[in-house]
JSON list of N, CA and C in Angstrom, two decimals:
[
{"chain": "A", "resi": 24, "resn": "MET", "atom": "N", "xyz": [1.94, -11.67, -1.35]},
{"chain": "A", "resi": 24, "resn": "MET", "atom": "CA", "xyz": [1.39, -10.33, -1.41]},
{"chain": "A", "resi": 24, "resn": "MET", "atom": "C", "xyz": [0.39, -10.12, -0.27]},
{"chain": "A", "resi": 25, "resn": "LEU", "atom": "N", "xyz": [-0.37, -11.15, 0.03]},
{"chain": "A", "resi": 25, "resn": "LEU", "atom": "CA", "xyz": [-1.33, -11.00, 1.12]},
{"chain": "A", "resi": 25, "resn": "LEU", "atom": "C", "xyz": [-0.64, -10.92, 2.48]},
{"chain": "A", "resi": 26, "resn": "SER", "atom": "N", "xyz": [0.59, -11.41, 2.55]},
{"chain": "A", "resi": 26, "resn": "SER", "atom": "CA", "xyz": [1.32, -11.27, 3.81]},
{"chain": "A", "resi": 26, "resn": "SER", "atom": "C", "xyz": [1.64, -9.80, 4.09]},
{"chain": "A", "resi": 27, "resn": "TRP", "atom": "N", "xyz": [1.84, -9.03, 3.03]},
{"chain": "A", "resi": 27, "resn": "TRP", "atom": "CA", "xyz": [2.05, -7.59, 3.22]},
{"chain": "A", "resi": 27, "resn": "TRP", "atom": "C", "xyz": [0.79, -6.93, 3.76]},
{"chain": "A", "resi": 28, "resn": "VAL", "atom": "N", "xyz": [-0.36, -7.38, 3.29]},
{"chain": "A", "resi": 28, "resn": "VAL", "atom": "CA", "xyz": [-1.63, -6.84, 3.77]},
{"chain": "A", "resi": 28, "resn": "VAL", "atom": "C", "xyz": [-1.77, -7.09, 5.27]},
{"chain": "A", "resi": 29, "resn": "VAL", "atom": "N", "xyz": [-1.48, -8.32, 5.67]},
{"chain": "A", "resi": 29, "resn": "VAL", "atom": "CA", "xyz": [-1.59, -8.67, 7.09]},
{"chain": "A", "resi": 29, "resn": "VAL", "atom": "C", "xyz": [-0.59, -7.87, 7.91]},
{"chain": "A", "resi": 30, "resn": "THR", "atom": "N", "xyz": [0.62, -7.70, 7.39]},
{"chain": "A", "resi": 30, "resn": "THR", "atom": "CA", "xyz": [1.64, -6.93, 8.10]},
{"chain": "A", "resi": 30, "resn": "THR", "atom": "C", "xyz": [1.19, -5.49, 8.33]},
{"chain": "A", "resi": 31, "resn": "PHE", "atom": "N", "xyz": [0.70, -4.83, 7.28]},
{"chain": "A", "resi": 31, "resn": "PHE", "atom": "CA", "xyz": [0.26, -3.45, 7.43]},
{"chain": "A", "resi": 31, "resn": "PHE", "atom": "C", "xyz": [-0.98, -3.36, 8.30]},
{"chain": "A", "resi": 32, "resn": "LEU", "atom": "N", "xyz": [-1.84, -4.37, 8.26]},
{"chain": "A", "resi": 32, "resn": "LEU", "atom": "CA", "xyz": [-3.02, -4.36, 9.13]},
{"chain": "A", "resi": 32, "resn": "LEU", "atom": "C", "xyz": [-2.62, -4.47, 10.59]},
{"chain": "A", "resi": 33, "resn": "VAL", "atom": "N", "xyz": [-1.64, -5.32, 10.90]},
{"chain": "A", "resi": 33, "resn": "VAL", "atom": "CA", "xyz": [-1.16, -5.45, 12.27]},
{"chain": "A", "resi": 33, "resn": "VAL", "atom": "C", "xyz": [-0.51, -4.16, 12.73]},
{"chain": "A", "resi": 34, "resn": "ILE", "atom": "N", "xyz": [0.29, -3.54, 11.86]},
{"chain": "A", "resi": 34, "resn": "ILE", "atom": "CA", "xyz": [0.91, -2.25, 12.19]},
{"chain": "A", "resi": 34, "resn": "ILE", "atom": "C", "xyz": [-0.17, -1.21, 12.49]},
{"chain": "A", "resi": 35, "resn": "ALA", "atom": "N", "xyz": [-1.22, -1.20, 11.68]},
{"chain": "A", "resi": 35, "resn": "ALA", "atom": "CA", "xyz": [-2.31, -0.25, 11.89]},
{"chain": "A", "resi": 35, "resn": "ALA", "atom": "C", "xyz": [-3.02, -0.48, 13.21]},
{"chain": "A", "resi": 36, "resn": "LEU", "atom": "N", "xyz": [-3.26, -1.75, 13.55]},
{"chain": "A", "resi": 36, "resn": "LEU", "atom": "CA", "xyz": [-3.93, -2.05, 14.81]},
{"chain": "A", "resi": 36, "resn": "LEU", "atom": "C", "xyz": [-3.07, -1.64, 16.01]},
{"chain": "A", "resi": 37, "resn": "ILE", "atom": "N", "xyz": [-1.80, -1.96, 15.96]},
{"chain": "A", "resi": 37, "resn": "ILE", "atom": "CA", "xyz": [-0.91, -1.59, 17.07]},
{"chain": "A", "resi": 37, "resn": "ILE", "atom": "C", "xyz": [-0.79, -0.08, 17.18]},
{"chain": "A", "resi": 38, "resn": "ALA", "atom": "N", "xyz": [-0.63, 0.61, 16.04]},
{"chain": "A", "resi": 38, "resn": "ALA", "atom": "CA", "xyz": [-0.53, 2.07, 16.06]},
{"chain": "A", "resi": 38, "resn": "ALA", "atom": "C", "xyz": [-1.82, 2.70, 16.57]},
{"chain": "A", "resi": 39, "resn": "GLY", "atom": "N", "xyz": [-2.95, 2.12, 16.20]},
{"chain": "A", "resi": 39, "resn": "GLY", "atom": "CA", "xyz": [-4.23, 2.64, 16.67]},
{"chain": "A", "resi": 39, "resn": "GLY", "atom": "C", "xyz": [-4.40, 2.49, 18.17]},
{"chain": "A", "resi": 40, "resn": "VAL", "atom": "N", "xyz": [-3.99, 1.35, 18.69]},
{"chain": "A", "resi": 40, "resn": "VAL", "atom": "CA", "xyz": [-4.08, 1.12, 20.14]},
{"chain": "A", "resi": 40, "resn": "VAL", "atom": "C", "xyz": [-3.16, 2.06, 20.90]},
{"chain": "A", "resi": 41, "resn": "LEU", "atom": "N", "xyz": [-1.98, 2.33, 20.35]},
{"chain": "A", "resi": 41, "resn": "LEU", "atom": "CA", "xyz": [-1.03, 3.21, 21.02]},
{"chain": "A", "resi": 41, "resn": "LEU", "atom": "C", "xyz": [-1.32, 4.69, 20.80]},
{"chain": "A", "resi": 42, "resn": "GLY", "atom": "N", "xyz": [-2.29, 5.01, 19.96]},
{"chain": "A", "resi": 42, "resn": "GLY", "atom": "CA", "xyz": [-2.70, 6.39, 19.80]},
{"chain": "A", "resi": 42, "resn": "GLY", "atom": "C", "xyz": [-2.06, 7.13, 18.64]},
{"chain": "A", "resi": 43, "resn": "PHE", "atom": "N", "xyz": [-1.39, 6.41, 17.76]},
{"chain": "A", "resi": 43, "resn": "PHE", "atom": "CA", "xyz": [-0.78, 7.05, 16.60]},
{"chain": "A", "resi": 43, "resn": "PHE", "atom": "C", "xyz": [-1.77, 6.98, 15.44]},
{"chain": "A", "resi": 44, "resn": "GLY", "atom": "N", "xyz": [-2.70, 7.92, 15.40]},
{"chain": "A", "resi": 44, "resn": "GLY", "atom": "CA", "xyz": [-3.77, 7.89, 14.41]},
{"chain": "A", "resi": 44, "resn": "GLY", "atom": "C", "xyz": [-3.31, 8.05, 12.98]},
{"chain": "A", "resi": 45, "resn": "GLY", "atom": "N", "xyz": [-2.34, 8.90, 12.76]},
{"chain": "A", "resi": 45, "resn": "GLY", "atom": "CA", "xyz": [-1.85, 9.13, 11.39]},
{"chain": "A", "resi": 45, "resn": "GLY", "atom": "C", "xyz": [-1.19, 7.90, 10.80]},
{"chain": "A", "resi": 46, "resn": "ILE", "atom": "N", "xyz": [-0.36, 7.25, 11.59]},
{"chain": "A", "resi": 46, "resn": "ILE", "atom": "CA", "xyz": [0.31, 6.04, 11.13]},
{"chain": "A", "resi": 46, "resn": "ILE", "atom": "C", "xyz": [-0.70, 4.93, 10.92]},
{"chain": "A", "resi": 47, "resn": "ALA", "atom": "N", "xyz": [-1.67, 4.83, 11.81]},
{"chain": "A", "resi": 47, "resn": "ALA", "atom": "CA", "xyz": [-2.69, 3.79, 11.69]},
{"chain": "A", "resi": 47, "resn": "ALA", "atom": "C", "xyz": [-3.51, 3.99, 10.43]},
{"chain": "A", "resi": 48, "resn": "GLY", "atom": "N", "xyz": [-3.90, 5.21, 10.15]},
{"chain": "A", "resi": 48, "resn": "GLY", "atom": "CA", "xyz": [-4.68, 5.50, 8.95]},
{"chain": "A", "resi": 48, "resn": "GLY", "atom": "C", "xyz": [-3.91, 5.21, 7.68]},
{"chain": "A", "resi": 49, "resn": "ALA", "atom": "N", "xyz": [-2.64, 5.60, 7.67]},
{"chain": "A", "resi": 49, "resn": "ALA", "atom": "CA", "xyz": [-1.81, 5.34, 6.49]},
{"chain": "A", "resi": 49, "resn": "ALA", "atom": "C", "xyz": [-1.61, 3.85, 6.28]},
{"chain": "A", "resi": 50, "resn": "SER", "atom": "N", "xyz": [-1.40, 3.11, 7.35]},
{"chain": "A", "resi": 50, "resn": "SER", "atom": "CA", "xyz": [-1.21, 1.66, 7.24]},
{"chain": "A", "resi": 50, "resn": "SER", "atom": "C", "xyz": [-2.46, 0.96, 6.73]},
{"chain": "A", "resi": 51, "resn": "VAL", "atom": "N", "xyz": [-3.62, 1.42, 7.19]},
{"chain": "A", "resi": 51, "resn": "VAL", "atom": "CA", "xyz": [-4.87, 0.83, 6.72]},
{"chain": "A", "resi": 51, "resn": "VAL", "atom": "C", "xyz": [-5.05, 1.09, 5.23]},
{"chain": "A", "resi": 52, "resn": "GLU", "atom": "N", "xyz": [-4.75, 2.29, 4.78]},
{"chain": "A", "resi": 52, "resn": "GLU", "atom": "CA", "xyz": [-4.88, 2.61, 3.36]},
{"chain": "A", "resi": 52, "resn": "GLU", "atom": "C", "xyz": [-3.93, 1.78, 2.51]},
{"chain": "A", "resi": 53, "resn": "ILE", "atom": "N", "xyz": [-2.70, 1.61, 2.97]},
{"chain": "A", "resi": 53, "resn": "ILE", "atom": "CA", "xyz": [-1.73, 0.78, 2.25]},
{"chain": "A", "resi": 53, "resn": "ILE", "atom": "C", "xyz": [-2.22, -0.66, 2.19]},
{"chain": "A", "resi": 54, "resn": "ALA", "atom": "N", "xyz": [-2.73, -1.17, 3.31]},
{"chain": "A", "resi": 54, "resn": "ALA", "atom": "CA", "xyz": [-3.22, -2.55, 3.35]},
{"chain": "A", "resi": 54, "resn": "ALA", "atom": "C", "xyz": [-4.39, -2.73, 2.40]},
{"chain": "A", "resi": 55, "resn": "LYS", "atom": "N", "xyz": [-5.31, -1.77, 2.36]},
{"chain": "A", "resi": 55, "resn": "LYS", "atom": "CA", "xyz": [-6.46, -1.87, 1.46]},
{"chain": "A", "resi": 55, "resn": "LYS", "atom": "C", "xyz": [-6.01, -1.84, 0.00]},
{"chain": "A", "resi": 56, "resn": "THR", "atom": "N", "xyz": [-5.08, -0.97, -0.31]},
{"chain": "A", "resi": 56, "resn": "THR", "atom": "CA", "xyz": [-4.59, -0.85, -1.69]},
{"chain": "A", "resi": 56, "resn": "THR", "atom": "C", "xyz": [-3.94, -2.15, -2.14]},
{"chain": "A", "resi": 57, "resn": "ILE", "atom": "N", "xyz": [-3.06, -2.70, -1.31]},
{"chain": "A", "resi": 57, "resn": "ILE", "atom": "CA", "xyz": [-2.38, -3.94, -1.67]},
{"chain": "A", "resi": 57, "resn": "ILE", "atom": "C", "xyz": [-3.39, -5.08, -1.79]},
{"chain": "A", "resi": 58, "resn": "PHE", "atom": "N", "xyz": [-4.39, -5.11, -0.92]},
{"chain": "A", "resi": 58, "resn": "PHE", "atom": "CA", "xyz": [-5.41, -6.16, -0.98]},
{"chain": "A", "resi": 58, "resn": "PHE", "atom": "C", "xyz": [-6.18, -6.10, -2.30]},
{"chain": "A", "resi": 59, "resn": "PHE", "atom": "N", "xyz": [-6.59, -4.91, -2.71]},
{"chain": "A", "resi": 59, "resn": "PHE", "atom": "CA", "xyz": [-7.35, -4.79, -3.94]},
{"chain": "A", "resi": 59, "resn": "PHE", "atom": "C", "xyz": [-6.49, -5.11, -5.16]},
{"chain": "A", "resi": 60, "resn": "ILE", "atom": "N", "xyz": [-5.21, -4.77, -5.12]},
{"chain": "A", "resi": 60, "resn": "ILE", "atom": "CA", "xyz": [-4.31, -5.14, -6.20]},
{"chain": "A", "resi": 60, "resn": "ILE", "atom": "C", "xyz": [-4.19, -6.66, -6.28]},
{"chain": "A", "resi": 61, "resn": "ALA", "atom": "N", "xyz": [-4.10, -7.33, -5.13]},
{"chain": "A", "resi": 61, "resn": "ALA", "atom": "CA", "xyz": [-4.01, -8.79, -5.10]},
{"chain": "A", "resi": 61, "resn": "ALA", "atom": "C", "xyz": [-5.28, -9.42, -5.66]},
{"chain": "A", "resi": 62, "resn": "VAL", "atom": "N", "xyz": [-6.44, -8.87, -5.32]},
{"chain": "A", "resi": 62, "resn": "VAL", "atom": "CA", "xyz": [-7.70, -9.40, -5.84]},
{"chain": "A", "resi": 62, "resn": "VAL", "atom": "C", "xyz": [-7.78, -9.22, -7.35]},
{"chain": "A", "resi": 63, "resn": "ILE", "atom": "N", "xyz": [-7.39, -8.07, -7.84]},
{"chain": "A", "resi": 63, "resn": "ILE", "atom": "CA", "xyz": [-7.42, -7.81, -9.29]},
{"chain": "A", "resi": 63, "resn": "ILE", "atom": "C", "xyz": [-6.48, -8.75, -10.02]},
{"chain": "A", "resi": 64, "resn": "LEU", "atom": "N", "xyz": [-5.26, -8.95, -9.50]},
{"chain": "A", "resi": 64, "resn": "LEU", "atom": "CA", "xyz": [-4.33, -9.87, -10.14]},
{"chain": "A", "resi": 64, "resn": "LEU", "atom": "C", "xyz": [-4.85, -11.30, -10.13]},
{"chain": "A", "resi": 65, "resn": "PHE", "atom": "N", "xyz": [-5.52, -11.70, -9.04]},
{"chain": "A", "resi": 65, "resn": "PHE", "atom": "CA", "xyz": [-6.11, -13.03, -8.99]},
{"chain": "A", "resi": 65, "resn": "PHE", "atom": "C", "xyz": [-7.19, -13.19, -10.06]},
{"chain": "A", "resi": 66, "resn": "LEU", "atom": "N", "xyz": [-8.06, -12.19, -10.19]},
{"chain": "A", "resi": 66, "resn": "LEU", "atom": "CA", "xyz": [-9.12, -12.28, -11.18]},
{"chain": "A", "resi": 66, "resn": "LEU", "atom": "C", "xyz": [-8.56, -12.33, -12.60]},
{"chain": "A", "resi": 67, "resn": "ILE", "atom": "N", "xyz": [-7.53, -11.54, -12.86]},
{"chain": "A", "resi": 67, "resn": "ILE", "atom": "CA", "xyz": [-6.90, -11.56, -14.18]},
{"chain": "A", "resi": 67, "resn": "ILE", "atom": "C", "xyz": [-6.31, -12.93, -14.47]},
{"chain": "A", "resi": 68, "resn": "SER", "atom": "N", "xyz": [-5.62, -13.51, -13.51]},
{"chain": "A", "resi": 68, "resn": "SER", "atom": "CA", "xyz": [-5.02, -14.82, -13.73]},
{"chain": "A", "resi": 68, "resn": "SER", "atom": "C", "xyz": [-6.09, -15.90, -13.88]},
{"chain": "A", "resi": 69, "resn": "ALA", "atom": "N", "xyz": [-7.21, -15.77, -13.17]},
{"chain": "A", "resi": 69, "resn": "ALA", "atom": "CA", "xyz": [-8.29, -16.73, -13.32]},
{"chain": "A", "resi": 69, "resn": "ALA", "atom": "C", "xyz": [-8.92, -16.65, -14.71]},
{"chain": "A", "resi": 70, "resn": "VAL", "atom": "N", "xyz": [-9.14, -15.44, -15.21]},
{"chain": "A", "resi": 70, "resn": "VAL", "atom": "CA", "xyz": [-9.71, -15.27, -16.55]},
{"chain": "A", "resi": 70, "resn": "VAL", "atom": "C", "xyz": [-8.75, -15.79, -17.61]},
{"chain": "A", "resi": 71, "resn": "VAL", "atom": "N", "xyz": [-7.49, -15.49, -17.47]},
{"chain": "A", "resi": 71, "resn": "VAL", "atom": "CA", "xyz": [-6.50, -15.97, -18.45]},
{"chain": "A", "resi": 71, "resn": "VAL", "atom": "C", "xyz": [-6.44, -17.49, -18.42]},
{"chain": "A", "resi": 72, "resn": "GLY", "atom": "N", "xyz": [-6.51, -18.08, -17.24]},
{"chain": "A", "resi": 72, "resn": "GLY", "atom": "CA", "xyz": [-6.51, -19.53, -17.13]},
{"chain": "A", "resi": 72, "resn": "GLY", "atom": "C", "xyz": [-7.72, -20.16, -17.79]},
{"chain": "A", "resi": 73, "resn": "LEU", "atom": "N", "xyz": [-8.88, -19.53, -17.65]},
{"chain": "A", "resi": 73, "resn": "LEU", "atom": "CA", "xyz": [-10.08, -20.05, -18.29]},
{"chain": "A", "resi": 73, "resn": "LEU", "atom": "C", "xyz": [-10.03, -19.91, -19.81]},
{"chain": "A", "resi": 74, "resn": "VAL", "atom": "N", "xyz": [-9.48, -18.81, -20.29]},
{"chain": "A", "resi": 74, "resn": "VAL", "atom": "CA", "xyz": [-9.41, -18.57, -21.72]},
{"chain": "A", "resi": 74, "resn": "VAL", "atom": "C", "xyz": [-8.43, -19.54, -22.38]},
{"chain": "A", "resi": 75, "resn": "ARG", "atom": "N", "xyz": [-7.30, -19.78, -21.76]},
{"chain": "A", "resi": 75, "resn": "ARG", "atom": "CA", "xyz": [-6.29, -20.67, -22.33]},
{"chain": "A", "resi": 75, "resn": "ARG", "atom": "C", "xyz": [-6.73, -22.13, -22.27]},
{"chain": "A", "resi": 76, "resn": "GLY", "atom": "N", "xyz": [-7.54, -22.45, -21.29]},
{"chain": "A", "resi": 76, "resn": "GLY", "atom": "CA", "xyz": [-8.01, -23.82, -21.17]},
{"chain": "A", "resi": 76, "resn": "GLY", "atom": "C", "xyz": [-6.92, -24.73, -20.61]},
{"chain": "A", "resi": 77, "resn": "ARG", "atom": "N", "xyz": [-7.30, -25.97, -20.43]},
{"chain": "A", "resi": 77, "resn": "ARG", "atom": "CA", "xyz": [-6.34, -26.95, -19.90]},
{"chain": "A", "resi": 77, "resn": "ARG", "atom": "C", "xyz": [-5.64, -27.64, -21.05]},
{"chain": "A", "resi": 78, "resn": "THR", "atom": "N", "xyz": [-4.37, -27.87, -20.87]},
{"chain": "A", "resi": 78, "resn": "THR", "atom": "CA", "xyz": [-3.62, -28.61, -21.86]},
{"chain": "A", "resi": 78, "resn": "THR", "atom": "C", "xyz": [-3.43, -30.04, -21.37]},
{"chain": "A", "resi": 79, "resn": "ARG", "atom": "N", "xyz": [-3.44, -30.97, -22.29]},
{"chain": "A", "resi": 79, "resn": "ARG", "atom": "CA", "xyz": [-3.24, -32.36, -21.92]},
{"chain": "A", "resi": 79, "resn": "ARG", "atom": "C", "xyz": [-1.76, -32.67, -21.88]},
{"chain": "A", "resi": 80, "resn": "VAL", "atom": "N", "xyz": [-1.39, -33.38, -20.86]},
{"chain": "A", "resi": 80, "resn": "VAL", "atom": "CA", "xyz": [0.03, -33.70, -20.68]},
{"chain": "A", "resi": 80, "resn": "VAL", "atom": "C", "xyz": [0.32, -35.07, -21.24]}
]
């Protein structure tokens, strides 16, 4: 999921350098949205992991 963030960030940087402001802005917003979704999913999985505890094998 974070690879998508990096991809959209690179697209935004290239579009910004080439002068395509609209595409750059949209790519940055998509990258930020995906990043925050990834952070939220990580936090949820961390909390669930703590609640369930470790099982002995």
